[in-house]
């Protein structure tokens, strides 16, 4: 799509239709046709140049944000979400001239809903980050109340804007106002769900943002290129320019790209990409770096192929694995077993899963967006990005991909159970005092069930680094207190 440009309407339809409207006697019909064709080619060339310039600008922006690190990327994701919310809200906004009568406080009220919901989703983690940074203002009573009762404050904010919405209802504008109310809340669900999961993906490692996003871009771009060159069979009625041939071609190139990227991740030392960053407490204002030993997820290990099947032997022979073990009298049993073993890293299998979703399911996010644009009779969601439309036009498939990546990672990639992984993400947003309180409650619950919580945590506390001795000591005291209370 970055290559092909935005919008699903045929570019030829958008060219000003003036065939056969030349001055009488000024030119022949053939000359008029040639003139129109020249104008069309000139317009396409100009539009292509604009799209390419915007594409390079977007690429430079994203690369700069990635270089800055996790905090900058999370902020960028949030701003994209806000832009998407605004574009969906403005699909049927009242004219400026009528906003004082039929569209009273149209944007103020609906952006108030967005502010309240954003504070509910992100407020606690942002405040906890500044608390870990040691800002003096975070120790004030007012800020402490904001952290401890942030959900109640978010609800109060929502109630204020809900009352404002009801009080500003005006006769003759009910359909417009309730339509905006519905669009705002659906957009809040879609935007905040996907962006919050994107932030969690970023905390698990930049690779869980970069790889899925890259696969979606590759699929979209090659689906356009292959469809333009070989496409004949229409795929869906919502997008007349989408073809079955392009869909299949995009899938093939996406799988190849996923395989190549996953292989590179197993060979290159890229801790900034594959290291998780659950806390940003050691990050600067602009730069954030992650360091760790290479996780097992990105380390190749032997994968034993199931024996007793001709396909195994064909794969072995095709890859030349048996040649190294071939003896004078043929391949021995030990050599055959060794030849049937392939080295592969878990990320290579996970990358294929992401590629399949990006190829088969994620494009339907774009089809959904196409249907929405047709429902509101617009070509693009906005004109923020010249030649591409709005942020929603570029991110429609990415929203669905981000949700899948998070759900997939906590179920099949994370070392913890899915529910434990979700609770760990929530615990990361707590302050140190709140984490100690949580540990005390968990220890008390374990002791009440007859579990020796102190013995369970002893190996973990013994491995605590010197910088975490104080926290470990507090954890030990919390466990001891919980055990004493239960006794």
Coordinates of C-alpha atoms in Angstrom, one line a residue:
X1 CA 0.0 0.0 0.0
X2 CA 2.9 2.3 0.7
X3 CA 3.8 1.8 -2.9
X4 CA 0.3 1.7 -4.3
X5 CA -1.2 4.6 -2.5
X6 CA -4.5 4.9 -0.6
X7 CA -8.1 4.7 -1.5
X8 CA -10.1 2.0 -3.2
X9 CA -11.6 4.1 -5.9
X10 CA -10.2 3.8 -9.4
X11 CA -7.9 6.6 -10.1
X12 CA -9.3 7.0 -13.6
X13 CA -12.7 7.7 -12.1
X14 CA -11.3 10.5 -10.1
X15 CA -9.9 12.3 -13.1
X16 CA -12.1 15.2 -14.2
X17 CA -14.3 13.7 -16.8
X18 CA -14.3 16.1 -19.8
X19 CA -14.2 13.7 -22.7
X20 CA -16.0 15.1 -25.7
X21 CA -16.5 18.5 -24.1
X22 CA -14.0 20.5 -26.2
X23 CA -14.9 23.6 -28.1
X24 CA -17.0 22.9 -31.2
X25 CA -14.8 22.8 -34.2
X26 CA -11.6 23.4 -32.2
X27 CA -10.4 19.8 -32.5
X28 CA -11.3 16.4 -33.8
X29 CA -12.7 13.7 -31.5
X30 CA -9.4 11.8 -31.9
X31 CA -7.3 14.8 -30.9
X32 CA -9.6 15.3 -27.9
X33 CA -9.1 11.7 -26.8
X34 CA -5.4 12.0 -27.1
X35 CA -5.4 15.2 -25.0
X36 CA -7.5 13.5 -22.3
X37 CA -5.1 10.6 -22.2
X38 CA -2.2 12.9 -21.9
X39 CA -3.8 14.7 -18.9
X40 CA -4.6 11.3 -17.3
X41 CA -1.0 10.2 -17.6
X42 CA 0.3 13.5 -16.3
X43 CA -2.0 13.3 -13.3
X44 CA -1.1 9.7 -12.5
X45 CA 2.6 10.6 -12.7
X46 CA 2.1 13.6 -10.3
X47 CA 0.1 11.5 -7.9
X48 CA 2.7 8.8 -7.9
X49 CA 5.4 11.3 -7.1
X50 CA 3.4 12.7 -4.2
X51 CA 2.8 9.2 -2.8
X52 CA 6.4 8.3 -3.1
X53 CA 7.5 11.4 -1.3
X54 CA 5.0 10.8 1.5
X55 CA 6.1 7.2 1.7
X56 CA 9.7 8.2 2.2
X57 CA 8.7 10.8 4.8
X58 CA 6.7 8.2 6.7
X59 CA 9.5 5.7 6.5
X60 CA 12.0 8.3 7.9
X61 CA 9.7 9.2 10.7
X62 CA 9.1 5.6 11.8
X63 CA 12.8 4.8 11.6
X64 CA 13.6 7.8 13.7
X65 CA 11.0 6.8 16.3
X66 CA 12.4 3.3 16.4
X67 CA 15.9 4.6 16.9
X68 CA 14.7 6.6 19.9
X69 CA 13.3 3.5 21.5
X70 CA 10.4 2.2 23.5
X71 CA 9.0 5.4 25.1
X72 CA 9.0 7.3 21.8
X73 CA 7.4 4.4 20.0
X74 CA 4.6 4.1 22.7
X75 CA 4.0 7.8 22.4
X76 CA 3.9 7.5 18.6
X77 CA 1.4 4.6 18.8
X78 CA -0.8 6.7 21.1
X79 CA -0.8 9.7 18.8
X80 CA -1.7 7.4 15.8
X81 CA -4.6 6.1 17.9
X82 CA -5.8 9.7 18.7
X83 CA -5.6 10.5 15.0
X84 CA -7.6 7.5 14.1
X85 CA -10.3 8.4 16.7
X86 CA -10.5 12.0 15.2
X87 CA -10.8 10.7 11.7
X88 CA -13.6 8.3 12.6
X89 CA -15.4 11.0 14.6
X90 CA -15.2 13.4 11.7
X91 CA -16.7 11.1 9.1
X92 CA -20.0 13.0 9.5
X93 CA -19.1 16.1 11.5
X94 CA -21.5 19.1 11.3
X95 CA -20.4 22.0 9.1
X96 CA -18.6 24.8 11.0
X97 CA -21.4 27.2 10.2
X98 CA -24.0 25.1 12.0
X99 CA -21.9 23.9 14.9
X100 CA -23.3 26.6 17.2
X101 CA -26.9 25.4 16.8
X102 CA -27.1 21.8 15.7
X103 CA -23.7 20.6 16.7
X104 CA -23.3 22.1 20.1
X105 CA -19.9 21.1 21.7
X106 CA -19.6 18.3 19.1
X107 CA -15.9 17.8 19.4
X108 CA -15.5 18.9 23.0
X109 CA -17.8 16.2 24.4
X110 CA -16.5 13.4 22.3
X111 CA -12.9 14.2 22.8
X112 CA -13.7 14.3 26.5
X113 CA -14.8 10.7 26.2
X114 CA -11.5 9.9 24.6
X115 CA -9.6 11.7 27.3
X116 CA -11.4 9.9 30.1
X117 CA -10.9 6.5 28.4
X118 CA -7.2 7.2 27.7
X119 CA -6.6 8.1 31.3
X120 CA -8.3 4.9 32.4
X121 CA -6.1 2.8 30.1
X122 CA -2.8 4.6 30.3
X123 CA -3.0 6.9 33.3
X124 CA -1.8 4.5 35.9
X125 CA 1.2 3.2 33.9
X126 CA 2.3 6.8 33.0
X127 CA 2.1 7.9 36.6
X128 CA 3.9 4.8 37.8
X129 CA 6.7 5.5 35.3
X130 CA 7.3 9.0 36.6
X131 CA 7.1 7.7 40.2
X132 CA 9.9 5.2 39.4
X133 CA 11.9 8.0 37.8
X134 CA 12.0 9.7 41.3
X135 CA 10.2 13.0 40.5
X136 CA 9.5 14.9 43.7
X137 CA 6.0 15.8 42.6
X138 CA 5.1 12.2 42.6
X139 CA 5.3 12.1 46.4
X140 CA 2.7 14.8 46.8
X141 CA -0.7 13.8 48.3
X142 CA -2.6 14.9 45.2
X143 CA -0.6 12.8 42.8
X144 CA -0.7 9.8 45.2
X145 CA -4.5 10.0 45.1
X146 CA -4.4 10.2 41.3
X147 CA -2.5 6.9 41.3
X148 CA -4.4 5.0 43.9
X149 CA -7.9 6.0 42.8
X150 CA -7.1 6.5 39.1
X151 CA -10.0 4.2 38.0
X152 CA -12.6 6.2 40.0
X153 CA -11.2 9.5 38.7
X154 CA -11.4 8.2 35.1
X155 CA -15.0 7.2 35.8
X156 CA -15.8 10.6 37.2
X157 CA -14.3 12.2 34.1
X158 CA -16.5 10.1 31.9
X159 CA -19.6 10.9 33.9
X160 CA -18.9 14.7 33.5
X161 CA -18.7 14.4 29.7
X162 CA -21.7 12.1 29.6
X163 CA -23.8 14.7 31.5
X164 CA -22.4 17.3 29.1
X165 CA -23.6 15.3 26.2
X166 CA -27.1 14.9 27.5
X167 CA -27.4 18.6 28.4
X168 CA -26.3 19.7 25.0
X169 CA -28.8 17.6 23.0
X170 CA -30.8 19.8 20.7
X171 CA -34.0 19.2 18.8
X172 CA -33.2 18.7 15.1
X173 CA -29.7 17.4 15.8
X174 CA -30.5 14.1 17.7
X175 CA -29.5 11.8 14.8
X176 CA -26.2 13.7 14.3
X177 CA -25.3 13.8 18.0
X178 CA -26.3 10.2 18.8
X179 CA -24.5 9.1 15.7
X180 CA -21.3 10.8 16.8
X181 CA -21.8 9.3 20.3
X182 CA -22.0 5.8 18.8
X183 CA -19.0 6.4 16.5
X184 CA -17.0 7.8 19.4
X185 CA -17.5 4.8 21.6
X186 CA -16.9 2.2 18.8
X187 CA -13.8 4.1 17.9
X188 CA -12.7 4.1 21.6
X189 CA -13.1 0.3 21.7
X190 CA -11.2 -0.3 18.5
X191 CA -8.4 2.3 19.1
X192 CA -7.7 1.8 22.8
X193 CA -7.9 -2.0 22.6
X194 CA -5.4 -2.2 19.7
X195 CA -3.0 0.6 20.9
X196 CA -2.9 -0.7 24.5
X197 CA -2.0 -4.2 23.2
X198 CA 0.5 -2.6 20.8
X199 CA 2.2 -1.0 23.9
X200 CA 2.3 -4.4 25.6
X201 CA 3.9 -5.9 22.5
X202 CA 6.5 -3.2 22.6
X203 CA 7.3 -4.0 26.2
X204 CA 7.8 -7.6 25.3
X205 CA 10.4 -6.5 22.7
X206 CA 10.5 -4.2 19.8
X207 CA 10.5 -7.2 17.5
X208 CA 6.8 -7.9 18.4
X209 CA 6.0 -4.5 16.9
X210 CA 8.4 -4.3 14.0
X211 CA 7.9 -7.8 12.6
X212 CA 4.1 -7.8 12.5
X213 CA 4.0 -4.3 11.1
X214 CA 6.6 -5.1 8.5
X215 CA 4.6 -8.2 7.4
X216 CA 1.4 -6.2 7.0
X217 CA 3.2 -3.6 4.9
X218 CA 4.9 -6.3 2.7
X219 CA 1.6 -8.1 2.2
X220 CA -0.2 -5.0 1.3
X221 CA 2.5 -3.8 -1.1
X222 CA 3.0 -7.0 -2.9
X223 CA -0.7 -7.7 -3.1
X224 CA -1.0 -4.4 -5.0
X225 CA 2.0 -5.1 -7.2
X226 CA 1.1 -8.7 -8.1
X227 CA -2.6 -7.8 -8.5
X228 CA -1.7 -4.9 -10.8
X229 CA 0.5 -7.1 -13.0
X230 CA -1.5 -10.4 -13.0
X231 CA -4.8 -9.7 -11.3
X232 CA -7.9 -10.7 -13.2
X233 CA -10.3 -12.3 -10.6
X234 CA -12.0 -9.9 -8.2
X235 CA -11.6 -10.8 -4.5
X236 CA -14.3 -8.8 -2.7
X237 CA -16.9 -6.3 -3.9
X238 CA -15.9 -3.8 -1.2
X239 CA -12.5 -3.2 -2.9
X240 CA -12.8 -3.6 -6.7
X241 CA -9.0 -3.2 -7.1
X242 CA -8.3 -6.3 -4.9
X243 CA -7.8 -9.5 -6.8
X244 CA -7.4 -13.2 -5.9
X245 CA -4.0 -13.2 -7.7
X246 CA -2.8 -10.3 -5.7
X247 CA -4.1 -11.9 -2.5
X248 CA -2.1 -15.0 -3.2
X249 CA 1.0 -13.2 -4.4
X250 CA 1.0 -11.0 -1.3
X251 CA 0.8 -14.1 0.9
X252 CA 3.7 -15.8 -0.8
X253 CA 6.0 -12.7 -0.4
X254 CA 4.9 -12.2 3.2
X255 CA 5.8 -15.8 4.2
X256 CA 9.2 -15.4 2.5
X257 CA 9.8 -12.1 4.3
X258 CA 8.9 -13.6 7.6
X259 CA 11.2 -16.6 7.1
X260 CA 14.1 -14.2 6.1
X261 CA 13.5 -11.8 9.0
X262 CA 13.3 -14.7 11.6
X263 CA 16.5 -16.3 10.2
X264 CA 18.2 -12.9 10.5
X265 CA 17.1 -12.5 14.1
X266 CA 18.7 -15.9 15.0
X267 CA 22.1 -14.8 13.4
X268 CA 22.4 -11.1 14.3
X269 CA 23.0 -9.5 17.7
X270 CA 20.1 -7.2 18.0
X271 CA 19.3 -6.8 21.7
X272 CA 17.4 -3.6 21.1
X273 CA 14.9 -5.6 19.0
X274 CA 14.6 -8.9 20.9
X275 CA 15.1 -7.9 24.5
X276 CA 12.0 -7.3 26.6
X277 CA 11.6 -3.9 28.3
X278 CA 8.8 -4.3 30.9
X279 CA 9.8 -1.1 32.7
X280 CA 11.0 2.2 31.4
X281 CA 12.5 3.4 34.6
X282 CA 16.1 3.5 33.3
X283 CA 15.1 5.3 30.0
X284 CA 15.9 8.9 29.2
X285 CA 13.5 11.5 27.9
X286 CA 14.2 10.6 24.2
X287 CA 16.4 7.5 24.1
X288 CA 15.6 4.1 25.5
X289 CA 17.8 1.1 25.2
X290 CA 17.3 -2.6 26.1
X291 CA 20.1 -5.1 26.8
X292 CA 19.9 -8.8 27.7
X293 CA 21.4 -12.2 26.9
X294 CA 20.0 -13.7 23.7
X295 CA 16.7 -15.3 24.7
X296 CA 16.1 -19.0 23.9
X297 CA 13.3 -17.8 21.6
X298 CA 15.9 -16.6 19.2
X299 CA 18.4 -19.4 19.6
X300 CA 18.4 -22.3 17.1
X301 CA 18.0 -25.8 18.6
X302 CA 17.7 -29.2 17.0
X303 CA 14.2 -30.0 15.8
X304 CA 13.7 -33.8 15.4
X305 CA 11.6 -34.7 12.3
X306 CA 9.2 -37.6 12.8
X307 CA 10.8 -40.8 11.5
X308 CA 9.2 -43.5 9.3
X309 CA 7.9 -41.3 6.5
X310 CA 9.1 -40.8 3.0
X311 CA 8.6 -37.1 3.2
X312 CA 11.2 -36.9 5.9
X313 CA 13.8 -38.6 3.7
X314 CA 12.9 -36.3 0.8
X315 CA 13.4 -33.2 2.9
X316 CA 16.6 -34.6 4.3
X317 CA 17.9 -35.3 0.8
X318 CA 16.7 -31.9 -0.6
X319 CA 18.6 -30.1 2.1
X320 CA 21.7 -32.2 1.7
X321 CA 21.7 -33.2 5.3
X322 CA 22.5 -36.9 4.7
X323 CA 25.6 -36.3 2.6
X324 CA 27.7 -35.3 5.5
X325 CA 26.9 -38.6 7.2
X326 CA 27.0 -40.9 4.3
X327 CA 29.5 -43.8 4.8
X328 CA 31.1 -46.0 2.2
X329 CA 28.4 -48.6 2.6
X330 CA 25.5 -46.1 2.8
X331 CA 24.0 -44.1 5.6
X332 CA 24.0 -45.6 9.0
X333 CA 21.1 -45.5 11.4
X334 CA 22.9 -42.9 13.6
X335 CA 23.7 -40.8 10.6
X336 CA 20.1 -41.0 9.3
X337 CA 18.9 -39.8 12.8
X338 CA 21.3 -37.0 12.8
X339 CA 20.4 -36.0 9.2
X340 CA 16.8 -35.9 10.1
X341 CA 17.4 -33.2 12.7
X342 CA 17.1 -29.6 11.7
X343 CA 18.3 -26.6 13.6
X344 CA 15.5 -24.1 14.0
X345 CA 14.7 -21.3 16.5
X346 CA 11.2 -20.9 18.0
X347 CA 10.9 -17.4 16.5
X348 CA 11.1 -18.9 13.0
X349 CA 7.9 -20.9 13.7
X350 CA 6.2 -17.9 15.4
X351 CA 7.1 -15.7 12.4
X352 CA 5.3 -18.1 10.1
X353 CA 2.2 -17.9 12.3
X354 CA 2.3 -14.1 12.1
X355 CA 2.9 -14.2 8.4
X356 CA -0.2 -16.4 7.8
X357 CA -2.4 -14.1 9.9
X358 CA -1.0 -11.0 8.1
X359 CA -1.7 -12.6 4.7
X360 CA -5.1 -14.2 5.3
X361 CA -6.9 -12.3 8.1
X362 CA -5.3 -8.9 8.5
X363 CA -6.4 -7.7 5.0
X364 CA -10.0 -8.0 6.1
X365 CA -9.3 -5.1 8.4
X366 CA -8.7 -3.1 5.2
X367 CA -11.9 -4.4 3.7
X368 CA -13.8 -3.4 6.8
X369 CA -12.4 0.1 6.5
X370 CA -13.4 0.2 2.8
X371 CA -16.9 -0.7 3.7
X372 CA -17.0 2.0 6.4
X373 CA -15.8 4.6 3.8
X374 CA -18.4 3.5 1.4
X375 CA -21.1 3.8 4.1
X376 CA -20.1 7.4 4.6
X377 CA -19.4 8.0 0.9
X378 CA -15.8 9.2 1.3
X379 CA -12.7 8.1 -0.6
X380 CA -10.3 8.5 2.3
X381 CA -10.7 8.9 6.1
X382 CA -8.7 12.2 5.9
X383 CA -6.1 14.0 3.8
X384 CA -3.4 14.2 6.5
X385 CA -0.9 12.2 4.5
X386 CA -0.7 13.5 0.9
X387 CA -1.3 10.7 -1.6
X388 CA -2.2 8.3 1.1
X389 CA -5.2 9.7 2.9
X390 CA -5.5 9.6 6.7
X391 CA -3.8 7.6 9.4
X392 CA -6.7 5.2 9.4
X393 CA -6.1 4.4 5.7
X394 CA -2.6 3.3 6.6
X395 CA -3.3 1.6 9.9
X396 CA -6.6 -0.3 9.2
X397 CA -4.8 -3.7 8.9
X398 CA -2.3 -2.9 11.6
X399 CA -5.0 -2.6 14.3
X400 CA -6.2 -6.2 13.8
X401 CA -2.6 -7.4 13.5
X402 CA -1.6 -5.8 16.8
X403 CA -4.4 -7.5 18.7
X404 CA -3.6 -10.9 17.2
X405 CA 0.1 -10.5 18.0
X406 CA -0.6 -9.8 21.7
X407 CA -3.1 -12.7 22.1
X408 CA -0.8 -15.0 20.2
X409 CA 2.3 -14.1 22.2
X410 CA 0.7 -14.6 25.7
X411 CA -0.7 -17.9 24.6
X412 CA 2.1 -19.5 22.6
X413 CA 5.3 -17.4 23.2
X414 CA 5.3 -16.3 26.9
X415 CA 6.7 -18.6 29.5
X416 CA 3.8 -17.9 31.9
X417 CA 0.2 -19.0 31.5
X418 CA -1.9 -16.5 29.5
X419 CA -3.8 -15.2 32.6
X420 CA -0.5 -14.9 34.6
X421 CA 1.0 -12.9 31.7
X422 CA -2.0 -10.5 31.7
X423 CA -1.7 -10.1 35.5
X424 CA 2.1 -9.4 35.2
X425 CA 1.4 -6.7 32.7
X426 CA -1.1 -5.1 35.1
X427 CA 1.4 -5.5 38.0
X428 CA 4.1 -3.7 36.0
X429 CA 1.9 -0.5 36.2
X430 CA 1.9 -0.6 40.0
X431 CA 4.2 1.4 42.2
X432 CA 6.7 -0.3 44.5
X433 CA 4.5 0.0 47.5
X434 CA 1.5 -1.4 45.6
X435 CA 3.6 -4.3 44.4
X436 CA 4.6 -5.1 47.9
X437 CA 1.0 -4.9 49.0
X438 CA 0.0 -7.2 46.1
X439 CA 2.8 -9.7 47.1
X440 CA 1.5 -9.7 50.7
X441 CA -2.0 -10.5 49.6
X442 CA -0.8 -13.3 47.3
X443 CA 1.4 -14.7 50.0
X444 CA -1.6 -14.6 52.4
X445 CA -3.8 -16.4 49.9
X446 CA -1.1 -19.1 49.4
X447 CA -0.6 -19.6 53.1
X448 CA -4.4 -19.9 53.6
X449 CA -4.4 -22.7 51.0
X450 CA -1.6 -24.5 52.9
X451 CA 1.3 -23.5 50.6
X452 CA 4.6 -22.6 52.1
X453 CA 5.0 -19.2 50.4
X454 CA 8.4 -18.5 52.0
X455 CA 9.8 -21.7 50.7
X456 CA 8.4 -21.1 47.2
X457 CA 9.9 -17.6 47.0
X458 CA 13.3 -18.4 48.7
X459 CA 15.1 -19.5 45.5
X460 CA 13.9 -16.3 43.7
X461 CA 14.9 -14.0 46.6
X462 CA 18.3 -15.6 46.9
X463 CA 19.1 -14.7 43.2
X464 CA 18.1 -11.0 43.7
X465 CA 20.8 -8.7 42.4
X466 CA 22.5 -6.3 44.8
X467 CA 20.4 -3.4 43.4
X468 CA 17.3 -5.2 44.3
X469 CA 18.2 -6.3 47.8
X470 CA 16.0 -3.7 49.4
X471 CA 13.0 -4.9 47.3
X472 CA 13.8 -8.5 48.1
X473 CA 14.0 -7.8 51.8
X474 CA 10.6 -6.0 51.6
X475 CA 9.2 -9.0 49.8
X476 CA 10.5 -11.4 52.5
X477 CA 9.0 -9.3 55.2
X478 CA 5.7 -9.2 53.3
X479 CA 5.7 -13.0 53.1
X480 CA 6.6 -13.4 56.7
X481 CA 3.8 -10.9 57.7
X482 CA 1.3 -12.8 55.6
X483 CA 2.3 -16.1 57.1
X484 CA 2.1 -14.7 60.6
X485 CA -1.4 -13.2 59.9
X486 CA -2.6 -16.5 58.5
X487 CA -1.2 -18.4 61.5

